[in-house]
PDB file of C-alpha atoms and ligand atoms in Angstrom:
ATOM      1  CA  MET V   1       0.000   0.000   0.000  1.00 40.00           C
ATOM      2  CA  ARG V   2       2.787   2.325   0.985  1.00 43.00           C
ATOM      3  CA  LEU V   3       4.524   1.596  -2.317  1.00 43.00           C
ATOM      4  CA  THR V   4       1.377   2.444  -4.268  1.00 43.00           C
ATOM      5  CA  ILE V   5       1.099   5.782  -2.530  1.00 42.00           C
ATOM      6  CA  SER V   6       4.709   6.733  -3.101  1.00 43.00           C
ATOM      7  CA  LEU V   7       4.511   5.703  -6.757  1.00 42.00           C
ATOM      8  CA  PHE V   8       1.435   7.847  -7.023  1.00 43.00           C
ATOM      9  CA  THR V   9       3.228  10.805  -5.502  1.00 43.00           C
ATOM     10  CA  LEU V  10       6.071  10.300  -7.949  1.00 40.00           C
ATOM     11  CA  LEU V  11       3.657  10.289 -10.849  1.00 42.00           C
ATOM     12  CA  LEU V  12       1.910  13.412  -9.668  1.00 45.00           C
ATOM     13  CA  SER V  13       4.831  15.459  -8.509  1.00 44.00           C
ATOM     14  CA  PRO V  14       6.212  16.694 -11.868  1.00 45.00           C
ATOM     15  CA  PHE V  15       3.228  18.963 -12.134  1.00 52.00           C
ATOM     16  CA  TYR V  16       3.630  22.539 -11.032  1.00 51.00           C
ATOM     17  CA  LEU V  17       7.188  21.750 -10.053  1.00 55.00           C
ATOM     18  CA  PHE V  18       8.838  25.120 -10.317  1.00 59.00           C
ATOM     19  CA  SER V  19       6.286  27.954 -10.315  1.00 76.00           C
ATOM     20  CA  TRP V  20       7.659  31.203 -11.732  1.00 87.00           C
ATOM     21  CA  GLY V  21      11.194  29.840 -11.770  1.00 91.00           C
ATOM     22  CA  VAL V  22      13.986  31.385  -9.739  1.00 95.00           C
ATOM     23  CA  THR V  23      14.391  34.544 -11.810  1.00 97.00           C
ATOM     24  CA  GLY V  24      10.677  35.343 -11.831  1.00 97.00           C
ATOM     25  CA  HIS V  25      10.337  35.019  -8.064  1.00 97.00           C
ATOM     26  CA  ARG V  26      13.412  37.194  -7.487  1.00 97.00           C
ATOM     27  CA  VAL V  27      12.146  39.883  -9.856  1.00 98.00           C
ATOM     28  CA  ILE V  28       8.835  39.967  -7.991  1.00 98.00           C
ATOM     29  CA  GLY V  29      10.590  40.155  -4.603  1.00 98.00           C
ATOM     30  CA  THR V  30      12.838  42.980  -5.789  1.00 98.00           C
ATOM     31  CA  ILE V  31       9.914  45.004  -7.129  1.00 98.00           C
ATOM     32  CA  ALA V  32       7.971  44.404  -3.915  1.00 98.00           C
ATOM     33  CA  GLU V  33      10.832  45.903  -1.894  1.00 98.00           C
ATOM     34  CA  TRP V  34      10.763  49.023  -4.070  1.00 98.00           C
ATOM     35  CA  HIS V  35       7.076  49.555  -3.264  1.00 98.00           C
ATOM     36  CA  MET V  36       7.192  48.758   0.470  1.00 98.00           C
ATOM     37  CA  THR V  37       7.165  51.364   3.211  1.00 98.00           C
ATOM     38  CA  ASP V  38      10.362  51.744   5.249  1.00 98.00           C
ATOM     39  CA  ALA V  39       8.564  50.437   8.321  1.00 97.00           C
ATOM     40  CA  ALA V  40       7.358  47.323   6.524  1.00 98.00           C
ATOM     41  CA  LYS V  41      10.779  46.678   4.992  1.00 97.00           C
ATOM     42  CA  HIS V  42      12.426  46.966   8.381  1.00 97.00           C
ATOM     43  CA  ARG V  43      10.021  44.584  10.111  1.00 97.00           C
ATOM     44  CA  VAL V  44      10.034  42.059   7.245  1.00 98.00           C
ATOM     45  CA  MET V  45      13.837  41.987   7.258  1.00 97.00           C
ATOM     46  CA  GLY V  46      13.715  41.377  11.010  1.00 97.00           C
ATOM     47  CA  VAL V  47      11.435  38.363  10.581  1.00 98.00           C
ATOM     48  CA  LEU V  48      13.663  37.063   7.758  1.00 98.00           C
ATOM     49  CA  HIS V  49      16.865  37.511   9.815  1.00 97.00           C
ATOM     50  CA  GLY V  50      18.259  40.077   7.416  1.00 96.00           C
ATOM     51  CA  ALA V  51      17.387  38.257   4.188  1.00 97.00           C
ATOM     52  CA  THR V  52      15.695  40.179   1.386  1.00 97.00           C
ATOM     53  CA  VAL V  53      12.247  39.453  -0.039  1.00 98.00           C
ATOM     54  CA  ALA V  54      13.897  38.544  -3.367  1.00 97.00           C
ATOM     55  CA  GLU V  55      16.168  36.061  -1.660  1.00 96.00           C
ATOM     56  CA  VAL V  56      13.439  34.034   0.063  1.00 96.00           C
ATOM     57  CA  GLY V  57      11.020  34.026  -2.889  1.00 95.00           C
ATOM     58  CA  ASN V  58      11.947  30.499  -3.957  1.00 92.00           C
ATOM     59  CA  TRP V  59      11.985  28.882  -0.522  1.00 92.00           C
ATOM     60  CA  MET V  60       8.587  27.275  -0.983  1.00 92.00           C
ATOM     61  CA  ASP V  61       9.785  25.520  -4.133  1.00 87.00           C
ATOM     62  CA  ASP V  62      13.026  24.438  -2.481  1.00 88.00           C
ATOM     63  CA  ILE V  63      11.209  22.722   0.398  1.00 88.00           C
ATOM     64  CA  LYS V  64       9.365  20.472  -2.053  1.00 86.00           C
ATOM     65  CA  SER V  65      12.368  18.176  -1.692  1.00 85.00           C
ATOM     66  CA  ASP V  66      11.531  17.759   2.012  1.00 87.00           C
ATOM     67  CA  PRO V  67       8.612  15.358   2.652  1.00 88.00           C
ATOM     68  CA  THR V  68       7.788  17.243   5.895  1.00 83.00           C
ATOM     69  CA  TYR V  69       6.178  19.865   3.711  1.00 86.00           C
ATOM     70  CA  ASP V  70       4.234  17.560   1.360  1.00 86.00           C
ATOM     71  CA  SER V  71       0.917  18.942   2.632  1.00 85.00           C
ATOM     72  CA  LEU V  72       1.768  22.296   1.013  1.00 90.00           C
ATOM     73  CA  TYR V  73       1.831  20.763  -2.475  1.00 89.00           C
ATOM     74  CA  ASN V  74      -1.586  22.163  -3.398  1.00 93.00           C
ATOM     75  CA  TRP V  75      -0.854  25.663  -2.135  1.00 95.00           C
ATOM     76  CA  HIS V  76       1.033  26.693  -5.268  1.00 95.00           C
ATOM     77  CA  PHE V  77      -1.944  26.710  -7.621  1.00 96.00           C
ATOM     78  CA  VAL V  78      -5.717  26.613  -7.988  1.00 97.00           C
ATOM     79  CA  THR V  79      -7.845  24.771 -10.525  1.00 97.00           C
ATOM     80  CA  ILE V  80     -10.745  26.685 -12.064  1.00 98.00           C
ATOM     81  CA  PRO V  81     -12.485  25.332 -15.197  1.00 98.00           C
ATOM     82  CA  ASP V  82     -13.185  27.593 -18.173  1.00 97.00           C
ATOM     83  CA  GLY V  83     -16.351  29.603 -17.682  1.00 97.00           C
ATOM     84  CA  PHE V  84     -16.358  29.287 -13.888  1.00 98.00           C
ATOM     85  CA  THR V  85     -15.414  31.733 -11.172  1.00 98.00           C
ATOM     86  CA  TYR V  86     -13.433  30.649  -8.116  1.00 98.00           C
ATOM     87  CA  GLU V  87     -16.598  30.898  -6.042  1.00 98.00           C
ATOM     88  CA  GLN V  88     -18.503  28.601  -8.419  1.00 97.00           C
ATOM     89  CA  SER V  89     -15.748  26.033  -8.853  1.00 97.00           C
ATOM     90  CA  GLU V  90     -15.288  22.866  -6.844  1.00 96.00           C
ATOM     91  CA  LYS V  91     -12.675  23.472  -4.135  1.00 96.00           C
ATOM     92  CA  ASN V  92      -9.679  21.230  -3.576  1.00 95.00           C
ATOM     93  CA  PRO V  93     -10.140  19.738  -0.056  1.00 95.00           C
ATOM     94  CA  ASN V  94      -6.357  19.958   0.398  1.00 94.00           C
ATOM     95  CA  GLY V  95      -6.348  23.708  -0.114  1.00 96.00           C
ATOM     96  CA  ASP V  96      -5.266  25.991  -2.944  1.00 97.00           C
ATOM     97  CA  VAL V  97      -3.223  29.126  -3.508  1.00 97.00           C
ATOM     98  CA  ILE V  98      -6.144  31.512  -2.831  1.00 98.00           C
ATOM     99  CA  LYS V  99      -7.207  29.859   0.396  1.00 98.00           C
ATOM    100  CA  GLY V 100      -3.553  29.726   1.411  1.00 97.00           C
ATOM    101  CA  ILE V 101      -2.897  33.425   0.770  1.00 98.00           C
ATOM    102  CA  ASN V 102      -5.958  34.490   2.747  1.00 98.00           C
ATOM    103  CA  PHE V 103      -5.072  32.166   5.623  1.00 97.00           C
ATOM    104  CA  LEU V 104      -1.502  33.472   5.777  1.00 98.00           C
ATOM    105  CA  ILE V 105      -2.498  37.159   5.666  1.00 98.00           C
ATOM    106  CA  ASP V 106      -4.948  36.657   8.556  1.00 97.00           C
ATOM    107  CA  ALA V 107      -2.429  34.619  10.559  1.00 98.00           C
ATOM    108  CA  LEU V 108       0.417  37.119  10.072  1.00 98.00           C
ATOM    109  CA  LYS V 109      -1.849  39.997  11.127  1.00 97.00           C
ATOM    110  CA  THR V 110      -2.560  38.388  14.517  1.00 95.00           C
ATOM    111  CA  ASP V 111       0.953  39.174  15.736  1.00 81.00           C
ATOM    112  CA  GLU V 112       0.720  36.094  17.983  1.00 91.00           C
ATOM    113  CA  LEU V 113       2.805  33.635  15.972  1.00 96.00           C
ATOM    114  CA  LYS V 114       5.939  31.956  17.240  1.00 97.00           C
ATOM    115  CA  LYS V 115       9.020  33.418  15.550  1.00 96.00           C
ATOM    116  CA  GLN V 116       9.777  30.318  13.478  1.00 96.00           C
ATOM    117  CA  ILE V 117       6.185  29.942  12.307  1.00 96.00           C
ATOM    118  CA  GLU V 118       5.993  33.620  11.409  1.00 97.00           C
ATOM    119  CA  GLU V 119       9.141  33.310   9.300  1.00 97.00           C
ATOM    120  CA  ALA V 120       7.811  30.242   7.460  1.00 96.00           C
ATOM    121  CA  TYR V 121       4.399  31.862   6.874  1.00 97.00           C
ATOM    122  CA  LEU V 122       5.967  35.047   5.565  1.00 98.00           C
ATOM    123  CA  LYS V 123       8.174  33.139   3.116  1.00 97.00           C
ATOM    124  CA  MET V 124       5.150  31.165   1.937  1.00 96.00           C
ATOM    125  CA  LEU V 125       3.078  34.305   1.424  1.00 98.00           C
ATOM    126  CA  ILE V 126       5.893  35.935  -0.588  1.00 98.00           C
ATOM    127  CA  HIS V 127       5.982  32.874  -2.842  1.00 97.00           C
ATOM    128  CA  MET V 128       2.248  32.361  -3.239  1.00 97.00           C
ATOM    129  CA  VAL V 129       1.312  35.946  -4.160  1.00 98.00           C
ATOM    130  CA  ALA V 130       3.794  35.468  -7.005  1.00 98.00           C
ATOM    131  CA  ASP V 131       2.475  32.037  -8.037  1.00 97.00           C
ATOM    132  CA  VAL V 132      -1.160  33.107  -8.377  1.00 98.00           C
ATOM    133  CA  HIS V 133      -0.008  35.719 -10.930  1.00 98.00           C
ATOM    134  CA  GLN V 134       1.548  33.055 -13.182  1.00 98.00           C
ATOM    135  CA  PRO V 135      -1.458  32.645 -15.478  1.00 98.00           C
ATOM    136  CA  LEU V 136      -1.165  28.845 -15.692  1.00 98.00           C
ATOM    137  CA  HIS V 137      -1.075  28.467 -11.913  1.00 97.00           C
ATOM    138  CA  VAL V 138      -4.778  29.073 -12.213  1.00 98.00           C
ATOM    139  CA  GLY V 139      -5.242  25.968 -14.281  1.00 97.00           C
ATOM    140  CA  ARG V 140      -7.820  24.157 -16.339  1.00 97.00           C
ATOM    141  CA  PRO V 141      -8.468  20.721 -14.816  1.00 96.00           C
ATOM    142  CA  GLU V 142      -8.259  18.881 -18.155  1.00 96.00           C
ATOM    143  CA  ASP V 143      -4.590  19.703 -18.786  1.00 96.00           C
ATOM    144  CA  LYS V 144      -3.374  20.423 -15.235  1.00 95.00           C
ATOM    145  CA  GLY V 145      -2.554  24.035 -15.935  1.00 96.00           C
ATOM    146  CA  GLY V 146      -0.838  23.276 -19.241  1.00 97.00           C
ATOM    147  CA  ASN V 147       1.420  20.577 -17.753  1.00 96.00           C
ATOM    148  CA  THR V 148       0.079  17.864 -20.077  1.00 96.00           C
ATOM    149  CA  ILE V 149       0.365  20.030 -23.185  1.00 97.00           C
ATOM    150  CA  LYS V 150       3.627  19.040 -24.828  1.00 97.00           C
ATOM    151  CA  VAL V 151       5.411  21.724 -26.818  1.00 98.00           C
ATOM    152  CA  GLU V 152       8.761  22.279 -28.434  1.00 98.00           C
ATOM    153  CA  TRP V 153      10.117  25.465 -26.862  1.00 98.00           C
ATOM    154  CA  PHE V 154      13.030  26.859 -28.887  1.00 97.00           C
ATOM    155  CA  TRP V 155      13.639  23.348 -30.276  1.00 97.00           C
ATOM    156  CA  SER V 156      13.699  21.630 -26.886  1.00 97.00           C
ATOM    157  CA  LYS V 157      11.020  19.375 -25.405  1.00 97.00           C
ATOM    158  CA  SER V 158       8.900  21.158 -22.842  1.00 97.00           C
ATOM    159  CA  ASN V 159       5.291  21.672 -21.831  1.00 97.00           C
ATOM    160  CA  LEU V 160       3.148  24.773 -21.858  1.00 98.00           C
ATOM    161  CA  HIS V 161       3.209  25.160 -18.084  1.00 97.00           C
ATOM    162  CA  ARG V 162       6.982  25.102 -17.961  1.00 97.00           C
ATOM    163  CA  VAL V 163       7.222  27.650 -20.762  1.00 97.00           C
ATOM    164  CA  TRP V 164       5.212  30.029 -18.589  1.00 98.00           C
ATOM    165  CA  ASP V 165       7.046  29.210 -15.360  1.00 96.00           C
ATOM    166  CA  SER V 166      10.513  29.785 -16.677  1.00 96.00           C
ATOM    167  CA  GLY V 167      10.917  29.265 -20.448  1.00 97.00           C
ATOM    168  CA  LEU V 168       9.725  32.707 -21.486  1.00 98.00           C
ATOM    169  CA  ILE V 169      11.762  34.518 -18.836  1.00 98.00           C
ATOM    170  CA  ASP V 170      14.938  32.433 -19.032  1.00 97.00           C
ATOM    171  CA  SER V 171      15.103  32.661 -22.833  1.00 97.00           C
ATOM    172  CA  GLN V 172      15.631  36.434 -22.484  1.00 97.00           C
ATOM    173  CA  GLN V 173      18.842  35.802 -20.546  1.00 97.00           C
ATOM    174  CA  TYR V 174      18.408  38.625 -18.073  1.00 98.00           C
ATOM    175  CA  SER V 175      19.576  38.305 -14.497  1.00 97.00           C
ATOM    176  CA  PHE V 176      16.863  39.119 -11.965  1.00 98.00           C
ATOM    177  CA  SER V 177      18.553  42.419 -11.121  1.00 98.00           C
ATOM    178  CA  GLU V 178      18.564  43.397 -14.805  1.00 98.00           C
ATOM    179  CA  LEU V 179      14.957  42.399 -15.398  1.00 98.00           C
ATOM    180  CA  ALA V 180      13.425  43.983 -12.268  1.00 98.00           C
ATOM    181  CA  PRO V 181      13.958  47.646 -13.327  1.00 98.00           C
ATOM    182  CA  ILE V 182      12.784  46.863 -16.863  1.00 98.00           C
ATOM    183  CA  VAL V 183       9.514  45.459 -15.486  1.00 98.00           C
ATOM    184  CA  ASN V 184       9.115  48.193 -12.876  1.00 98.00           C
ATOM    185  CA  ARG V 185       9.352  50.940 -15.498  1.00 98.00           C
ATOM    186  CA  ASP V 186       5.633  50.459 -16.146  1.00 96.00           C
ATOM    187  CA  ALA V 187       4.650  51.172 -12.521  1.00 97.00           C
ATOM    188  CA  THR V 188       2.653  54.376 -12.068  1.00 96.00           C
ATOM    189  CA  ASN V 189       0.933  55.763  -8.965  1.00 95.00           C
ATOM    190  CA  LYS V 190      -2.390  55.098 -10.621  1.00 95.00           C
ATOM    191  CA  ASN V 191      -1.824  51.430 -11.349  1.00 95.00           C
ATOM    192  CA  VAL V 192      -0.147  50.834  -7.979  1.00 97.00           C
ATOM    193  CA  ASN V 193      -3.271  52.106  -6.203  1.00 97.00           C
ATOM    194  CA  GLU V 194      -5.625  50.260  -8.490  1.00 97.00           C
ATOM    195  CA  TRP V 195      -3.760  46.970  -8.351  1.00 98.00           C
ATOM    196  CA  GLN V 196      -3.319  46.988  -4.592  1.00 98.00           C
ATOM    197  CA  ASN V 197      -7.030  47.551  -4.168  1.00 97.00           C
ATOM    198  CA  SER V 198      -7.914  43.939  -5.027  1.00 98.00           C
ATOM    199  CA  ASN V 199      -7.707  40.460  -3.512  1.00 98.00           C
ATOM    200  CA  ALA V 200      -6.396  36.975  -4.289  1.00 98.00           C
ATOM    201  CA  VAL V 201      -9.631  35.938  -6.020  1.00 98.00           C
ATOM    202  CA  ASP V 202      -9.332  38.934  -8.378  1.00 98.00           C
ATOM    203  CA  TRP V 203      -5.704  38.026  -9.118  1.00 98.00           C
ATOM    204  CA  ALA V 204      -6.722  34.459 -10.009  1.00 98.00           C
ATOM    205  CA  HIS V 205      -9.548  35.622 -12.265  1.00 98.00           C
ATOM    206  CA  GLU V 206      -7.106  37.941 -14.055  1.00 98.00           C
ATOM    207  CA  SER V 207      -4.789  34.986 -14.607  1.00 98.00           C
ATOM    208  CA  MET V 208      -7.673  33.133 -16.299  1.00 98.00           C
ATOM    209  CA  SER V 209      -8.292  36.060 -18.642  1.00 98.00           C
ATOM    210  CA  PHE V 210      -5.018  35.287 -20.482  1.00 98.00           C
ATOM    211  CA  ARG V 211      -5.977  31.668 -21.189  1.00 97.00           C
ATOM    212  CA  LYS V 212      -7.365  32.059 -24.666  1.00 96.00           C
ATOM    213  CA  ALA V 213      -4.206  33.735 -25.949  1.00 98.00           C
ATOM    214  CA  ILE V 214      -1.861  31.418 -24.055  1.00 98.00           C
ATOM    215  CA  TYR V 215      -3.431  28.252 -25.482  1.00 98.00           C
ATOM    216  CA  ASN V 216      -3.277  29.605 -29.019  1.00 98.00           C
ATOM    217  CA  ILE V 217      -0.342  27.465 -30.167  1.00 97.00           C
ATOM    218  CA  PRO V 218       0.322  25.851 -33.568  1.00 97.00           C
ATOM    219  CA  THR V 219      -0.819  22.220 -33.938  1.00 96.00           C
ATOM    220  CA  ASP V 220       2.760  20.960 -34.189  1.00 97.00           C
ATOM    221  CA  GLY V 221       3.446  22.531 -30.765  1.00 98.00           C
ATOM    222  CA  LYS V 222       6.544  24.329 -32.003  1.00 98.00           C
ATOM    223  CA  ILE V 223       6.792  27.707 -30.281  1.00 98.00           C
ATOM    224  CA  ASN V 224       9.713  30.091 -30.051  1.00 98.00           C
ATOM    225  CA  TYR V 225      10.399  33.692 -31.141  1.00 98.00           C
ATOM    226  CA  LYS V 226       6.884  34.642 -32.206  1.00 98.00           C
ATOM    227  CA  TYR V 227       5.245  33.173 -29.114  1.00 98.00           C
ATOM    228  CA  ARG V 228       7.681  35.074 -26.920  1.00 98.00           C
ATOM    229  CA  PHE V 229       7.100  38.270 -28.908  1.00 98.00           C
ATOM    230  CA  ASP V 230       3.324  37.861 -28.524  1.00 98.00           C
ATOM    231  CA  HIS V 231       3.421  37.181 -24.756  1.00 98.00           C
ATOM    232  CA  TRP V 232       6.375  39.094 -23.352  1.00 98.00           C
ATOM    233  CA  ASP V 233       4.209  42.065 -22.350  1.00 98.00           C
ATOM    234  CA  THR V 234       1.904  39.727 -20.448  1.00 98.00           C
ATOM    235  CA  VAL V 235       4.848  38.188 -18.592  1.00 98.00           C
ATOM    236  CA  LYS V 236       6.148  41.625 -17.611  1.00 98.00           C
ATOM    237  CA  LEU V 237       2.668  42.770 -16.549  1.00 98.00           C
ATOM    238  CA  ARG V 238       2.132  39.747 -14.312  1.00 98.00           C
ATOM    239  CA  LEU V 239       5.573  40.094 -12.705  1.00 98.00           C
ATOM    240  CA  LEU V 240       4.895  43.772 -12.037  1.00 98.00           C
ATOM    241  CA  GLN V 241       1.399  43.222 -10.652  1.00 98.00           C
ATOM    242  CA  ALA V 242       2.679  40.436  -8.398  1.00 98.00           C
ATOM    243  CA  GLY V 243       5.478  42.627  -7.020  1.00 98.00           C
ATOM    244  CA  ILE V 244       3.224  45.609  -6.412  1.00 98.00           C
ATOM    245  CA  ARG V 245       0.517  43.517  -4.763  1.00 98.00           C
ATOM    246  CA  LEU V 246       3.040  41.685  -2.614  1.00 98.00           C
ATOM    247  CA  ALA V 247       4.236  45.100  -1.428  1.00 98.00           C
ATOM    248  CA  GLY V 248       0.625  46.117  -0.733  1.00 98.00           C
ATOM    249  CA  VAL V 249      -0.025  43.010   1.347  1.00 98.00           C
ATOM    250  CA  LEU V 250       3.244  43.359   3.301  1.00 98.00           C
ATOM    251  CA  ASN V 251       2.588  47.079   3.911  1.00 98.00           C
ATOM    252  CA  GLU V 252      -0.837  46.158   5.240  1.00 98.00           C
ATOM    253  CA  ILE V 253       0.585  43.567   7.630  1.00 98.00           C
ATOM    254  CA  TYR V 254       3.839  45.268   8.678  1.00 97.00           C
ATOM    255  CA  GLY V 255       3.625  48.919   7.531  1.00 91.00           C
TER     256      GLY V 255
HETATM  257 ZN1  LIG P 301       5.288  27.683  -6.393  1.00 71.45          ZN
END
């Protein structure tokens, strides 16, 4: 029985393995720091023992190698079928990224957490606000957020989910510190206010709104320069919105 379960886990685990990829999470963390109040930055750094938001952004993916954290597997994504809202869709009994974000915000606001728990929760929140902005982390059930859609990305085998996690960003060959200011150039006071005035359900519904364009791939599955050209603005927008909203949430909790 035990063997069956572990085989099952092995079969399931390749899905949603990396989220935004290391560069994406670091870009989002860097942008968040630029939009945080001094008070929030100071307190967040205290909880993180001097680490930056950018630095801890990938922690929740790193701990996937540790079975202690297996219960968090479902907290990186949410499944919402086409034509449904989050409210209307069947909820995963093991949780999802939206439920997780709301839980963590409420918990961190209580100010009653043990130091170690607070640090873990904060790192998780930093990661999950980013993940929900990756359009395919709000997935269609039939293809597991694009994971079962095989493509050839710049002549290498991949799948649509992975292209959106890291393929699009990595193919530009920017470091995170080069890409962050490029993305942040589109931040204005107006869109900062507008974007921060929204919640995790809104962010997930926005992610769904890109589906039609994202799934528009040639039948041979070969995507490269044109696909990147068509979607690069969307990638930058989602990185920027994630960073600005992460700042908004952290300002609200620690500002
Ligand atoms: Zn993730």
